[in-house]
Protein backbone atom coordinates (compact mmCIF):
# COMPACT_ATOMS: atom_id res chain seq x y z
CA MET A 1 -1.97 17.87 11.20
CA TYR A 2 -4.15 14.95 9.40
CA LYS A 3 -7.09 12.61 11.15
CA ASN A 4 -7.15 9.78 8.54
CA ILE A 5 -4.18 8.38 7.15
CA LEU A 6 -3.35 5.75 4.57
CA VAL A 7 -0.08 4.26 4.48
CA PRO A 8 0.44 1.64 1.25
CA ILE A 9 3.36 -0.35 2.13
CA ASP A 10 5.05 -3.11 -0.20
CA LEU A 11 5.99 -6.22 1.52
CA THR A 12 8.86 -6.47 -0.74
CA GLN A 13 10.58 -3.16 0.96
CA ALA A 14 9.25 -3.70 4.62
CA GLU A 15 11.63 -1.11 5.84
CA LYS A 16 10.41 1.65 3.92
CA GLY A 17 6.66 0.99 5.70
CA THR A 18 8.29 0.83 9.27
CA ALA A 19 9.58 4.09 8.25
CA MET A 20 6.47 5.19 6.47
CA LEU A 21 4.39 4.71 9.74
CA ALA A 22 6.69 6.35 12.30
CA VAL A 23 5.85 9.37 9.78
CA ALA A 24 2.57 8.99 9.71
CA ALA A 25 2.50 9.12 13.76
CA LYS A 26 4.36 12.44 13.88
CA LEU A 27 2.08 13.78 11.17
CA ALA A 28 -0.97 12.32 12.84
CA ASP A 29 -3.18 14.56 15.42
CA GLN A 30 -4.39 13.62 18.18
CA GLY A 31 -6.72 10.55 18.10
CA ALA A 32 -6.19 10.14 14.24
CA LYS A 33 -6.84 6.94 12.67
CA ILE A 34 -3.83 5.42 10.59
CA THR A 35 -4.60 2.76 8.14
CA ALA A 36 -1.40 0.64 7.07
CA ILE A 37 -2.83 -1.29 3.27
CA THR A 38 -0.95 -3.90 1.16
CA VAL A 39 -2.31 -4.94 -2.19
CA VAL A 40 -1.29 -8.11 -3.91
CA GLU A 41 -1.35 -7.59 -7.48
CA ASP A 42 -4.05 -9.69 -9.32
CA LEU A 43 -3.68 -12.68 -11.34
CA PRO A 44 -5.13 -12.83 -14.86
CA GLY A 45 -7.78 -15.55 -15.02
CA TYR A 46 -5.75 -17.77 -17.07
CA VAL A 47 -3.31 -17.52 -14.69
CA ARG A 48 -5.38 -18.10 -11.36
CA ALA A 49 -6.91 -21.33 -13.00
CA GLU A 50 -3.69 -23.01 -13.47
CA LEU A 51 -3.07 -22.41 -9.50
CA PRO A 52 -3.49 -25.08 -6.64
CA THR A 53 -7.18 -24.29 -5.44
CA GLY A 54 -6.39 -21.91 -2.13
CA LEU A 55 -3.17 -20.43 -3.08
CA VAL A 56 -4.16 -17.03 -3.73
CA GLU A 57 -6.13 -17.07 -0.47
CA LYS A 58 -3.31 -18.50 1.11
CA ASN A 59 -1.02 -15.53 0.07
CA LEU A 60 -3.63 -13.16 1.27
CA LYS A 61 -3.52 -14.53 4.48
CA ALA A 62 0.29 -14.56 4.74
CA ALA A 63 0.35 -10.87 3.52
CA GLN A 64 -2.27 -9.92 6.37
CA GLU A 65 0.11 -11.86 8.86
CA GLU A 66 3.33 -10.21 7.79
CA MET A 67 1.36 -6.97 7.79
CA ALA A 68 0.08 -7.50 11.29
CA LYS A 69 3.39 -8.12 12.78
CA LEU A 70 5.17 -4.88 10.65
CA VAL A 71 2.94 -2.75 12.41
CA LYS A 72 3.04 -4.09 15.59
CA ASP A 73 6.99 -4.49 15.11
CA SER A 74 7.07 -0.55 14.36
CA GLY A 75 4.95 0.31 17.77
CA VAL A 76 2.71 2.62 15.53
CA ALA A 77 -1.32 1.94 16.36
CA ALA A 78 -2.68 1.03 13.35
CA SER A 79 -5.53 -0.78 11.64
CA VAL A 80 -4.33 -3.71 8.75
CA GLN A 81 -5.76 -3.64 5.50
CA VAL A 82 -4.97 -6.42 2.90
CA SER A 83 -6.56 -6.48 -0.62
CA ASP A 84 -5.75 -7.63 -4.35
CA GLY A 85 -6.11 -6.09 -7.76
CA ASN A 86 -4.43 -3.07 -9.30
CA PRO A 87 -2.22 -1.43 -6.87
CA SER A 88 -2.82 1.89 -7.17
CA ARG A 89 -6.49 1.74 -8.12
CA GLU A 90 -6.79 -0.27 -5.04
CA ILE A 91 -4.78 2.58 -2.78
CA LEU A 92 -7.07 5.13 -4.45
CA ASP A 93 -10.30 3.32 -3.98
CA HIS A 94 -9.09 2.43 -0.15
CA ALA A 95 -8.79 6.24 0.63
CA SER A 96 -11.64 7.72 -0.70
CA LYS A 97 -13.57 4.46 1.16
CA ILE A 98 -11.87 5.28 4.38
CA GLY A 99 -12.20 9.56 3.51
CA ALA A 100 -8.34 9.63 3.97
CA ASP A 101 -6.86 13.18 4.29
CA LEU A 102 -3.35 12.11 3.53
CA ILE A 103 -1.81 9.35 1.70
CA ILE A 104 2.02 8.43 2.28
CA VAL A 105 3.65 6.40 -0.03
CA ALA A 106 7.58 5.20 -0.87
CA SER A 107 8.80 5.71 -4.27
CA HIS A 108 11.97 3.91 -5.33
CA ARG A 109 14.41 4.93 -8.01
CA PRO A 110 12.58 4.20 -11.57
CA GLY A 111 13.38 2.15 -13.70
CA MET A 112 12.90 1.93 -17.65
CA GLN A 113 9.64 0.47 -17.30
CA ASP A 114 8.11 3.10 -15.28
CA TYR A 115 9.30 6.00 -17.71
CA PHE A 116 6.89 4.23 -19.82
CA LEU A 117 4.05 2.68 -17.39
CA GLY A 118 4.62 5.15 -14.72
CA SER A 119 5.21 3.69 -10.80
CA THR A 120 2.43 2.88 -8.51
CA ALA A 121 3.74 6.30 -6.53
CA ALA A 122 3.14 8.11 -9.38
CA ARG A 123 -0.69 7.00 -10.24
CA VAL A 124 -1.34 7.57 -6.76
CA VAL A 125 0.11 11.19 -6.83
CA ARG A 126 -1.73 11.82 -9.92
CA HIS A 127 -5.13 10.77 -9.16
CA ALA A 128 -5.62 11.13 -5.27
CA ALA A 129 -8.67 13.24 -4.21
CA CYS A 130 -6.40 14.03 -0.85
CA SER A 131 -2.79 15.16 -0.26
CA VAL A 132 0.08 12.71 -0.83
CA LEU A 133 3.52 12.72 0.61
CA VAL A 134 6.29 10.43 -1.27
CA THR A 135 9.04 9.27 0.63
CA ARG A 136 12.47 7.79 -0.30
């Protein structure tokens, strides 16, 4: 069905990531490319300036290792991408960059702040140039 699937994973909800990778594997054509991405929320410059040197890079490396383990444990052949910044913007930019034809994103029950700001999943659904599958 799909040839290039992007699976954004929130590492605080890794169990959803495993399920989303399984869905991606079921929807993927023979020889399809699956990319698992996680985005570490970017910190404002004034906060970064106060952090110990190398802490941000250490967190990115830890996220890379955790994603690699999650993908390996899922049994799904997927490449891993870790970036930092605004999650919805990074997801949409990466989907565009790799030419994704499907984004599989997890949703949660919205809290009050989501009604005012909109969740990452909602922003991805609204602005994606390709199909988006929202899982619960």
